[in-house]
Short mmCIF file of C-alpha atoms and ligand atoms in Angstrom, two decimals:
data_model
loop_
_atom_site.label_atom_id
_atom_site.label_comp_id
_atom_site.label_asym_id
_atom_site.label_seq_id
_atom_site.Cartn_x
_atom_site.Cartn_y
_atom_site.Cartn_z
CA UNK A 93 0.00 0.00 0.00
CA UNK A 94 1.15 3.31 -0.89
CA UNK A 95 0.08 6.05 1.39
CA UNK A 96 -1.55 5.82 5.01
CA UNK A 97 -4.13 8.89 5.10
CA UNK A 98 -7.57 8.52 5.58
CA UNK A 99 -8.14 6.41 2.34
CA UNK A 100 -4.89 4.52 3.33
CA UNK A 101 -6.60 3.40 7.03
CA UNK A 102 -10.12 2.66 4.98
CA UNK A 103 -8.15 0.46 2.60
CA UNK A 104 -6.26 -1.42 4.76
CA UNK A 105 -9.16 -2.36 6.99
CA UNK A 106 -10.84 -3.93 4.23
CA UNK A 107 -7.76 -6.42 3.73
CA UNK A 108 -7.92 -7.01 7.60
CA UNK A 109 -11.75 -7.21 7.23
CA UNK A 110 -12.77 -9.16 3.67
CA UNK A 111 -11.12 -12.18 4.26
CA UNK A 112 -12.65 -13.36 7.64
CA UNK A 113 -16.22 -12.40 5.78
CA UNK A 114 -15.85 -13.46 2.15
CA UNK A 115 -15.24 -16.57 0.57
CA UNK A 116 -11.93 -14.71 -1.22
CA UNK A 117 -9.86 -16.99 -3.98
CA UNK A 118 -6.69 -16.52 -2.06
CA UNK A 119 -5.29 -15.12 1.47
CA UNK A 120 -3.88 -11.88 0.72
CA UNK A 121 -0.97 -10.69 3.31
CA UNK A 122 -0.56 -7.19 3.92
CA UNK A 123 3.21 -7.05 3.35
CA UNK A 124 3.91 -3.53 3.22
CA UNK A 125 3.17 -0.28 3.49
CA UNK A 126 4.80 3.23 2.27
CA UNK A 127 5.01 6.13 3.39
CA UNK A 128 7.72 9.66 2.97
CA UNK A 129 7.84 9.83 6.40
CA UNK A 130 10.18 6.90 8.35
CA UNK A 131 8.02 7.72 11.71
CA UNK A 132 5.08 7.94 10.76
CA UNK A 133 4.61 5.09 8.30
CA UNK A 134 6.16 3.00 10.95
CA UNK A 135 3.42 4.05 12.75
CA UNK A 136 1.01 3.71 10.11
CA UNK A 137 2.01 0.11 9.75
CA UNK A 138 1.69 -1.02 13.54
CA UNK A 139 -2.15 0.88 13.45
CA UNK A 140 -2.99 -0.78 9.91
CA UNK A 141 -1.80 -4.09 10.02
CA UNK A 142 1.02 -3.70 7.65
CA UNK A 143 4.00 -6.57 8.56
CA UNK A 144 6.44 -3.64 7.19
CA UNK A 145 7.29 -0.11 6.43
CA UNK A 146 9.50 1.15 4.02
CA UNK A 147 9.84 5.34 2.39
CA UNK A 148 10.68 4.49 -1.38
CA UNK A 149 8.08 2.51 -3.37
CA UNK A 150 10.43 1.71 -6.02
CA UNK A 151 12.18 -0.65 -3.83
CA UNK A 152 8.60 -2.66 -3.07
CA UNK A 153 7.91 -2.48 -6.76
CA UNK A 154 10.86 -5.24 -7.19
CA UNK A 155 10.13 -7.65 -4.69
CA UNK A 156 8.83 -10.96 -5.74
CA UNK A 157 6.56 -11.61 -3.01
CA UNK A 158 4.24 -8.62 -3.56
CA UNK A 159 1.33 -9.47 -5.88
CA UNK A 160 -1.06 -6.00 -5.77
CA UNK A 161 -0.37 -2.31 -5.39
CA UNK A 162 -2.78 -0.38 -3.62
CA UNK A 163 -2.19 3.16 -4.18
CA UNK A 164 -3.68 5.74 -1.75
CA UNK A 165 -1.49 8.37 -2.11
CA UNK A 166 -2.69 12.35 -3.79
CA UNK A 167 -3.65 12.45 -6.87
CA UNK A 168 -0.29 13.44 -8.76
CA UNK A 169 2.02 10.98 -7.55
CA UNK A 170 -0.84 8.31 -8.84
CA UNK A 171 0.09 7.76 -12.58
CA UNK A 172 3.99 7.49 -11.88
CA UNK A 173 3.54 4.58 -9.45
CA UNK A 174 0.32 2.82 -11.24
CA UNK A 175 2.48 2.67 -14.15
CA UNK A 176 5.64 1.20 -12.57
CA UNK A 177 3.81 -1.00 -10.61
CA UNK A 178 1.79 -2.60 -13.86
CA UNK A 179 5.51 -2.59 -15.89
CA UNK A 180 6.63 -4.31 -12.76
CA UNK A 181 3.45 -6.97 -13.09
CA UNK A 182 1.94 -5.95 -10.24
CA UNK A 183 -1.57 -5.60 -10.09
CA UNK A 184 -2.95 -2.42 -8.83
CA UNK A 185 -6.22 -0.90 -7.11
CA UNK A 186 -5.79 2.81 -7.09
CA UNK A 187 -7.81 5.17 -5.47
CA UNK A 188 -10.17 8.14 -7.45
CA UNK A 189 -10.26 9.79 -9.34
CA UNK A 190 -8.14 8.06 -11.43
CA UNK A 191 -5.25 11.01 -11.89
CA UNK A 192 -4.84 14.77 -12.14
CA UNK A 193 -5.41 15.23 -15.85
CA UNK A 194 -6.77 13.25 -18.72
CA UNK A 195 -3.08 13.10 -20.34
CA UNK A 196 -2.29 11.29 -17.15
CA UNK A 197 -5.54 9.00 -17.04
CA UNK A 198 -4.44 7.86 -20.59
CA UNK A 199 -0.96 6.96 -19.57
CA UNK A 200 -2.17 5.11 -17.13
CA UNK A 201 -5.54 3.19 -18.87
CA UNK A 202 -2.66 2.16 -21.83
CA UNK A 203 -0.48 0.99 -19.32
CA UNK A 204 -2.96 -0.96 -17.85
CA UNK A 205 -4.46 -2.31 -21.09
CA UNK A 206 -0.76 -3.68 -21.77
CA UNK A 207 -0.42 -5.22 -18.84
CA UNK A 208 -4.32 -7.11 -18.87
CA UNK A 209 -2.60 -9.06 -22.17
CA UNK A 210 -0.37 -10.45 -19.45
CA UNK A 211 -3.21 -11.31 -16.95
CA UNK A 212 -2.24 -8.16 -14.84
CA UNK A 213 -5.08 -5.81 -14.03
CA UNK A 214 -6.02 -2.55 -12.71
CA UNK A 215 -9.08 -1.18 -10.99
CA UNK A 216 -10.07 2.18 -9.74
CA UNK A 217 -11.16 2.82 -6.33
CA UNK A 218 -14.97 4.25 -6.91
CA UNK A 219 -16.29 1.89 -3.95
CA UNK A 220 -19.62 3.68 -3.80
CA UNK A 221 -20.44 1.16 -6.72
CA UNK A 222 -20.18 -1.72 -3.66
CA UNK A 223 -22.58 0.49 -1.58
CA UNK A 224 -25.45 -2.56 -2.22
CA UNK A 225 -28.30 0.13 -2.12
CA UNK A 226 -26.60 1.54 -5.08
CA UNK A 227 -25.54 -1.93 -6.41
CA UNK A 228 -29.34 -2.71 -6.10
CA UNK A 229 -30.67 0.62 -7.60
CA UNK A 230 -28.66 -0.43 -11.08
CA UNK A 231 -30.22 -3.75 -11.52
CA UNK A 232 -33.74 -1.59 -10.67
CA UNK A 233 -32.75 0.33 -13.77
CA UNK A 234 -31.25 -2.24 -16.11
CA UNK A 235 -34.47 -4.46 -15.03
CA UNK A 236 -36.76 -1.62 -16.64
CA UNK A 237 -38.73 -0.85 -13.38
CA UNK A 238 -38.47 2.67 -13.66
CA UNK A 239 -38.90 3.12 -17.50
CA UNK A 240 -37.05 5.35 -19.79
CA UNK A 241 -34.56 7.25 -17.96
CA UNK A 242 -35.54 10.97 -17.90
CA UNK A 243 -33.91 13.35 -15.30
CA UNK A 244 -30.93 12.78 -12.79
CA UNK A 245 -30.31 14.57 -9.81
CA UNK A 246 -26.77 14.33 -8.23
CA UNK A 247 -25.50 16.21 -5.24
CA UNK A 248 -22.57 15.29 -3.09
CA UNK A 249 -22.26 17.57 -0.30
CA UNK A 250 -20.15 17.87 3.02
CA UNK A 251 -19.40 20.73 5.48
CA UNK A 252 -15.82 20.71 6.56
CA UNK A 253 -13.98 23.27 5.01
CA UNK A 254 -17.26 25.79 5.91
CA UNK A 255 -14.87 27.33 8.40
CA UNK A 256 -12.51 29.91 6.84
CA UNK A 257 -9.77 29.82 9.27
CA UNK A 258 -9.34 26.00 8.61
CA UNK A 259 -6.48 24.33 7.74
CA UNK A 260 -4.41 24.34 4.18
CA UNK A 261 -4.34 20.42 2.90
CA UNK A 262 -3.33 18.55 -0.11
CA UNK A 263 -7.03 18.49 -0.99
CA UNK A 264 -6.66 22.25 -1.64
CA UNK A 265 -3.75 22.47 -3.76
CA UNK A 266 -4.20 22.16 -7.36
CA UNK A 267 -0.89 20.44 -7.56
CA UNK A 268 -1.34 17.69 -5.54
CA UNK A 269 -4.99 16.81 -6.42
CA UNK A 270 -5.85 18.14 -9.64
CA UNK A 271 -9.16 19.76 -8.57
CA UNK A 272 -11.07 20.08 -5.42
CA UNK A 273 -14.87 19.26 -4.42
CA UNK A 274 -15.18 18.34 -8.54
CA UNK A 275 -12.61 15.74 -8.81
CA UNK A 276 -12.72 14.73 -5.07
CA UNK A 277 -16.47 14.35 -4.33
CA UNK A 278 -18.09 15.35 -7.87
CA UNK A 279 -16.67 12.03 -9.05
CA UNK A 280 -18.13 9.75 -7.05
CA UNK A 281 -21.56 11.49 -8.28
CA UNK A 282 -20.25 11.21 -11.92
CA UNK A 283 -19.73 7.38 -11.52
CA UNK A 284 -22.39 6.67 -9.49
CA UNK A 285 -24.96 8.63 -11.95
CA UNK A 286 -23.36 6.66 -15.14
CA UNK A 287 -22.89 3.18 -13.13
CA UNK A 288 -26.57 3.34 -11.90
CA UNK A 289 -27.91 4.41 -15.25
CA UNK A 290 -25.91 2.53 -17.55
CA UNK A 291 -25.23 5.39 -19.23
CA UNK A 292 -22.46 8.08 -19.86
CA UNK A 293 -22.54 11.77 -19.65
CA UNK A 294 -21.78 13.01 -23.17
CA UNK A 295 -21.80 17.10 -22.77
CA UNK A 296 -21.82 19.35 -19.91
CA UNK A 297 -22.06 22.81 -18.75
CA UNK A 298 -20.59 23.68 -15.47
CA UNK A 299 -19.33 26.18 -13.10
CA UNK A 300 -16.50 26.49 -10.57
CA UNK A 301 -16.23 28.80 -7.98
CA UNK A 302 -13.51 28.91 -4.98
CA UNK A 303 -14.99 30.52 -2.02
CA UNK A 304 -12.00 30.79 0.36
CA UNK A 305 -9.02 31.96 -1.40
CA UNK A 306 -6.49 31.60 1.69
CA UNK A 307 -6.17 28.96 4.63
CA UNK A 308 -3.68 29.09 7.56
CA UNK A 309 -0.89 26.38 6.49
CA UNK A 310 -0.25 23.59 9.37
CA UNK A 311 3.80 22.99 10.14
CA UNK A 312 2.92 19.57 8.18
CA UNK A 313 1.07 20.37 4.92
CA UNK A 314 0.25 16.44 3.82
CA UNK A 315 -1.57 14.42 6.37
CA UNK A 316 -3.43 14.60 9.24
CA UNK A 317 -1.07 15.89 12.11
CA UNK A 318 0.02 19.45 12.35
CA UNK A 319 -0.17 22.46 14.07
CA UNK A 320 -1.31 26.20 12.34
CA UNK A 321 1.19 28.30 11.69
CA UNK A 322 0.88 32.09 10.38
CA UNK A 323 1.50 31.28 7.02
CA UNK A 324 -0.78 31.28 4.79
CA UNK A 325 -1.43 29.03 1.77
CA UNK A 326 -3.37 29.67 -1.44
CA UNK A 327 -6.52 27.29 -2.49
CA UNK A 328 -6.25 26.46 -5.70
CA UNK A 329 -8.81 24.53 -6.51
CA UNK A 330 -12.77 24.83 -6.88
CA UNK A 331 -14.54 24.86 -3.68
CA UNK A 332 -18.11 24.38 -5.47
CA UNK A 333 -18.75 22.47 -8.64
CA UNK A 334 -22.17 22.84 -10.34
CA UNK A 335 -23.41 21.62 -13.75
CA UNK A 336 -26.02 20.50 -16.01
CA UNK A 337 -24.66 17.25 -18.38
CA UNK A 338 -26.84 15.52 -20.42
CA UNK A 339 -26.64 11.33 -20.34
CA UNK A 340 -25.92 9.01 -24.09
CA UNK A 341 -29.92 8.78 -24.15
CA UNK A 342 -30.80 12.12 -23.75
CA UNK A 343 -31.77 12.42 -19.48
CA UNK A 344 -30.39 15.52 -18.50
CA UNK A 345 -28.81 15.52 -15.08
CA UNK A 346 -27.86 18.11 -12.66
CA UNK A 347 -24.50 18.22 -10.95
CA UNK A 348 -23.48 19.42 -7.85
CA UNK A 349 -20.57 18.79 -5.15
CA UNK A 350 -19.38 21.13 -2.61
CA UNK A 351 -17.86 21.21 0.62
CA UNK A 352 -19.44 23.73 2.00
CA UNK A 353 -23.11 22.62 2.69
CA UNK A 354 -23.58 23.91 6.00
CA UNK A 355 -24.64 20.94 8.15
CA UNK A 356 -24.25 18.07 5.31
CA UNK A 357 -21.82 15.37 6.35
CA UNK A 358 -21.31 12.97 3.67
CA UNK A 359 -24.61 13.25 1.75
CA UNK A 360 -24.16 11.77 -2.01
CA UNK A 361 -27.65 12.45 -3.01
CA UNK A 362 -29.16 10.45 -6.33
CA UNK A 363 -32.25 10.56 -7.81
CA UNK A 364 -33.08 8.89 -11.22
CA UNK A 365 -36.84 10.04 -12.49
CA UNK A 366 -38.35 7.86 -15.36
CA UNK A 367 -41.54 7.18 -17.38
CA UNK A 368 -42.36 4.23 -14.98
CA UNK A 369 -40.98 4.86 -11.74
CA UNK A 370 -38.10 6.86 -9.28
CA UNK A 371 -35.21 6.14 -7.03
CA UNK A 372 -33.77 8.10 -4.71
CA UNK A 373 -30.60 7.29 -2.38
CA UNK A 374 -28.80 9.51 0.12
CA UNK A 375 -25.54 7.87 1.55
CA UNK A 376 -26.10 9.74 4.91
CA UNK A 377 -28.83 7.00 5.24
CA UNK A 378 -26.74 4.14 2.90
CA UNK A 379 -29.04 1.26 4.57
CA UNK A 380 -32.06 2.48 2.52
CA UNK A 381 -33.19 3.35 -0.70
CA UNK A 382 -36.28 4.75 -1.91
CA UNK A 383 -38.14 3.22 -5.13
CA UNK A 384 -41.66 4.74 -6.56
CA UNK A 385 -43.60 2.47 -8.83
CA UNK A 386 -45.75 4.74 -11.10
CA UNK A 387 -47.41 1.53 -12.88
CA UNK A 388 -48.80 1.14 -9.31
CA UNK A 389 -52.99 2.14 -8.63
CA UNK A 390 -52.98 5.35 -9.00
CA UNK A 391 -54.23 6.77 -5.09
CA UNK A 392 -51.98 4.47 -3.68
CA UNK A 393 -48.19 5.46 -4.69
CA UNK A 394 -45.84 6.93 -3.14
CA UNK A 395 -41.70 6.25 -2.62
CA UNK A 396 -41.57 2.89 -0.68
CA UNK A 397 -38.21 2.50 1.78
CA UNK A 398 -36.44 -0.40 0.96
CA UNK A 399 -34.11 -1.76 3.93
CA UNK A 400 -31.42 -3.06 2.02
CA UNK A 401 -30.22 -5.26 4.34
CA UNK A 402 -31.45 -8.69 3.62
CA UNK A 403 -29.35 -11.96 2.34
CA UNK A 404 -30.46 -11.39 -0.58
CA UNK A 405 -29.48 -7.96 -1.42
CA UNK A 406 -25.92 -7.56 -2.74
CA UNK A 407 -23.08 -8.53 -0.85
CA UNK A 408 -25.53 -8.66 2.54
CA UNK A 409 -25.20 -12.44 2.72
CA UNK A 410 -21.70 -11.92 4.20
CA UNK A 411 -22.25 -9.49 7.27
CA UNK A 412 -25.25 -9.62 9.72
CA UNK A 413 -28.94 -10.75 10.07
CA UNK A 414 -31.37 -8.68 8.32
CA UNK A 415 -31.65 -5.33 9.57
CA UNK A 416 -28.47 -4.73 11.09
CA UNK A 417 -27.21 -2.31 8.62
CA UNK A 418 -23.27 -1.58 7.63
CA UNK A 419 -21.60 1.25 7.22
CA UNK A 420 -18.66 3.70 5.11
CA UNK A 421 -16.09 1.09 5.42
CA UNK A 422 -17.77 -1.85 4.38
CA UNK A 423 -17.65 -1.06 0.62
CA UNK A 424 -14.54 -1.28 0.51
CA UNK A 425 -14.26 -4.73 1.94
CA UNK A 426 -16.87 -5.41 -1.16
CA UNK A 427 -14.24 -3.85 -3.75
CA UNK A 428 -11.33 -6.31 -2.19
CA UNK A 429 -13.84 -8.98 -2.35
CA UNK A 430 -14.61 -8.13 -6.23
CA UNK A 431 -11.36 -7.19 -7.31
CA UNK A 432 -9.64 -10.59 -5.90
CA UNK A 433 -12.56 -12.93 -7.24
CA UNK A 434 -12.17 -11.42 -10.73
CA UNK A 435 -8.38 -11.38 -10.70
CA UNK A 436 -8.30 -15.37 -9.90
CA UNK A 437 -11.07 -16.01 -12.90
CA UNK A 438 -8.67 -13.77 -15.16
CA UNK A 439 -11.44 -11.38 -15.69
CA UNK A 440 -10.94 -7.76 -15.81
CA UNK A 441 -12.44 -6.12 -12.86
CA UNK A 442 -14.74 -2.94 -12.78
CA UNK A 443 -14.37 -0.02 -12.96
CA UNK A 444 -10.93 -0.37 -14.98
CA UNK A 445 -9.12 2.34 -16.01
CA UNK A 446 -10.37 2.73 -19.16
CA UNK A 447 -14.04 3.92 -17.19
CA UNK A 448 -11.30 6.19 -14.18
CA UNK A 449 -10.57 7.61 -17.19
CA UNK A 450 -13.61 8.66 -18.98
CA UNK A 451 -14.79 9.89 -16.05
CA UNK A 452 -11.85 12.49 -16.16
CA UNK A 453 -13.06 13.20 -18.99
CA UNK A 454 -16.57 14.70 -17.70
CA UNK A 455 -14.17 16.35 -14.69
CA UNK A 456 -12.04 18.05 -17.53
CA UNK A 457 -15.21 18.88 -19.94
CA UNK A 458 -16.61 20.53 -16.92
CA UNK A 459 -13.38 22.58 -16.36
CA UNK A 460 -13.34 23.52 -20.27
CA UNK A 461 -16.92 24.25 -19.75
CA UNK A 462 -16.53 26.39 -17.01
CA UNK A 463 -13.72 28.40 -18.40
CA UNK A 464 -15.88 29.30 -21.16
CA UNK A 465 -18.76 30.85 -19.03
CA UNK A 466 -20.46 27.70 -19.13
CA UNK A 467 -20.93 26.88 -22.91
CA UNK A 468 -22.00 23.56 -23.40
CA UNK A 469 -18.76 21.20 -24.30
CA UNK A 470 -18.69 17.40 -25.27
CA UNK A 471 -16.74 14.65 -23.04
CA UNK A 472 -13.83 13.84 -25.67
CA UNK A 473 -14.48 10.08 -26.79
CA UNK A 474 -18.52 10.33 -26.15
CA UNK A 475 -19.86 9.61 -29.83
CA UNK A 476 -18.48 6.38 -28.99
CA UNK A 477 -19.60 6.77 -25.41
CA UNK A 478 -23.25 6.02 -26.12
CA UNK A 479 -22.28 2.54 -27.45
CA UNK A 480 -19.84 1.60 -24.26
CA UNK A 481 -21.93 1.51 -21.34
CA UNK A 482 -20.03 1.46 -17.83
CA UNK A 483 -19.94 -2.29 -17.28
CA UNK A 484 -21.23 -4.02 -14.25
C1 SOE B 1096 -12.63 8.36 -1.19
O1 SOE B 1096 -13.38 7.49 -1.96
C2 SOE B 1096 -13.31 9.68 -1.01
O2 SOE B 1096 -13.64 10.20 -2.27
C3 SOE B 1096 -12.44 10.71 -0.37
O3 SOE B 1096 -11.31 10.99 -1.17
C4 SOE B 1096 -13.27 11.93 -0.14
O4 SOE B 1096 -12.55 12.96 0.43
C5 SOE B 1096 -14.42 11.45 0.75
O5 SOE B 1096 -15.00 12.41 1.48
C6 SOE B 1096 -15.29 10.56 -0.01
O6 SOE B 1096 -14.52 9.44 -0.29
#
């Protein structure tokens, strides 16, 4: 594993976690873990679970006994050491979105397409897919139970940067992660919009807007520790990301991911309206989602709550009896769980790289869009788009 921030500790409990709850093809061993800092990835390593710690990834990268890279690390440093690690025939899981730029998210999809020819693959990180609510609201849609697709409404919003005086990080500096709430947040709504409808986003129109130009920098500006110091750093990145993009069949969807919605935690809000029916999810309640049946008696609809928390709902069969619901980190014991099983069959597991990078795509249409006071702009590669839905 490469990096041991937040995503680095979710991660790592899933490869503690999956294999005492899934049936997984092999036992994985979490061998090592990397970090800059000698201290604290040490430290990192005794929290996680990690048998070892070591500064310089290029030195894991040539060691027989590791099978997988997991990297967890800021966006930029992503496409140097996916790429390595594939050349190296390592198989990787990397975290979202897929890179800082498209340029990068191509380097990386052809590296990875090189390496599947070998039986090596690559996977992004977009574990909202393993959220089984969401999981369950695509098979709603692909089984026709809410008609023909009309209007999409996507929101992801969280409060934490809604104080001014709060603290410089990575996720504010263009350089490390390529864009803020739109790339961060606004692309787990992009995936989950096109892996729910089966459908991509072919043009946008968008806005950006930073609303705190300055934070107070911490001593430490990656990671978690720190203490303020006078200094202050520039944002350089959008704080709110709003747009309109219209779906391969015509839906038109609305957009929106900030980090600044006073009093919203973690809400990734979805709601598909069609001809026949509705669903609606919010992940601040990820047990449930909502399903209206308009081929129902008329006088008697109305959005039904769906607990999904039965054996039979996905992935459910492996945790606790009905009812007992799960929580943020058990998708990503579902994405080990997925990623391993395909792996072992030889089959390329979802999302690859080729769908991290068409969703950079949208992120960088958006960005065109929004440079150009919001004309309308086409996601590069979406004529052929409409033919390649996002697989399962
Ligand atoms: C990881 O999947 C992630 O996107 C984080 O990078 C975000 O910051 C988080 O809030 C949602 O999950």
């Amino acid at each position: 594993m490469i990096g041991h921030g937040f995503m680095g500790a979710a991660h790592s409990q899933a490869w503690r976690v999956a294999p005492r709850f899934f049936d997984l093809p092999c036992d994985p061993r979490m061998s090592v873990i990397v970090g800059r800092d000698r201290a604290r990835v040490e430290l990192a390593a005794q929290r996680l679970g990690w048998a070892e710690a070591e500064t310089d990834w290029r030195k894991v990268l040539g060691r027989d006994d590791i099978g997988m890279v997991d990297i967890c690390s800021p966006g930029a440093s992503h496409v140097e050491i996916a790429i390595a690690a594939l050349e190296a025939g390592k198989h990787v899981l990397c975290e979202k979105p897929l890179a800082n730029t498209v340029e990068e998210a191509e380097a990386m999809t052809a590296a990875a397409e090189r390496a599947a020819a070998h039986g090596v693959f690559a996977m992004v990180g977009f574990s909202y897919r393993r959220v089984p609510a969401i999981t369950l609201a695509r098979s709603l849609v692909a089984q026709g139970r809410i008609g023909q697709l009309r209007q999409v409404r996507a929101q992801y919003l969280q409060d934490w940067l809604v104080d001014a005086e709060g603290p410089m990080t990575w996720r504010l500096d263009k350089d490390l992660a390529g864009s803020g709430s739109l790339g961060d947040i606004g692309a787990h709504a992009i995936d989950a919009v096109q892996f729910i409808s089966g459908q991509h986003i072919t043009s946008v129109s968008g806005t950006l807007q930073t609303l705190v130009a300055e934070r107070p920098r911490l001593s430490e500006s990656i990671g978690l520790g720190g203490t303020a110091s006078s200094e202050r750093g520039r944002v350089t990145v959008d704080d709110v990301a709003l747009f309109t993009g219209r779906l391969a069949d015509g839906a038109l969807g609305s957009f929106e991911a900030t980090r600044y919605a006073t009093g919203r935690k973690n809400a990734l809000r979805l709601e598909f309206s069609g001809s026949d029916g509705a669903i609606a999810f919010d992940l601040e309640r990820m047990n449930e989602l909502e399903f209206y049946d308009h081929t129902e008696q008329a006088g008697l609809q109305g959005f039904r709550r769906i607990l999904v928390t039965e054996p039979g709902h996905p992935y459910m069969s492996a945790w606790w009896p009905t009812g007992h619901g799960i929580g943020y980190e058990h998708p990503f014991s579902h994405q080990v769980y997925d990623l391993l099983t395909d792996i072992a069959a030889g089959v390329q597991p979802q999302p690859s790289f080729s769908e991290g990078l068409q969703v950079q795509r949208v992120l960088e249409a958006v960005q065109v869009s929004a440079a150009a006071r919001s004309a309308w702009t086409d996601v590069a590669g979406s004529a052929s788009a409409a033919a390649e839905a996002p697989a399962t």
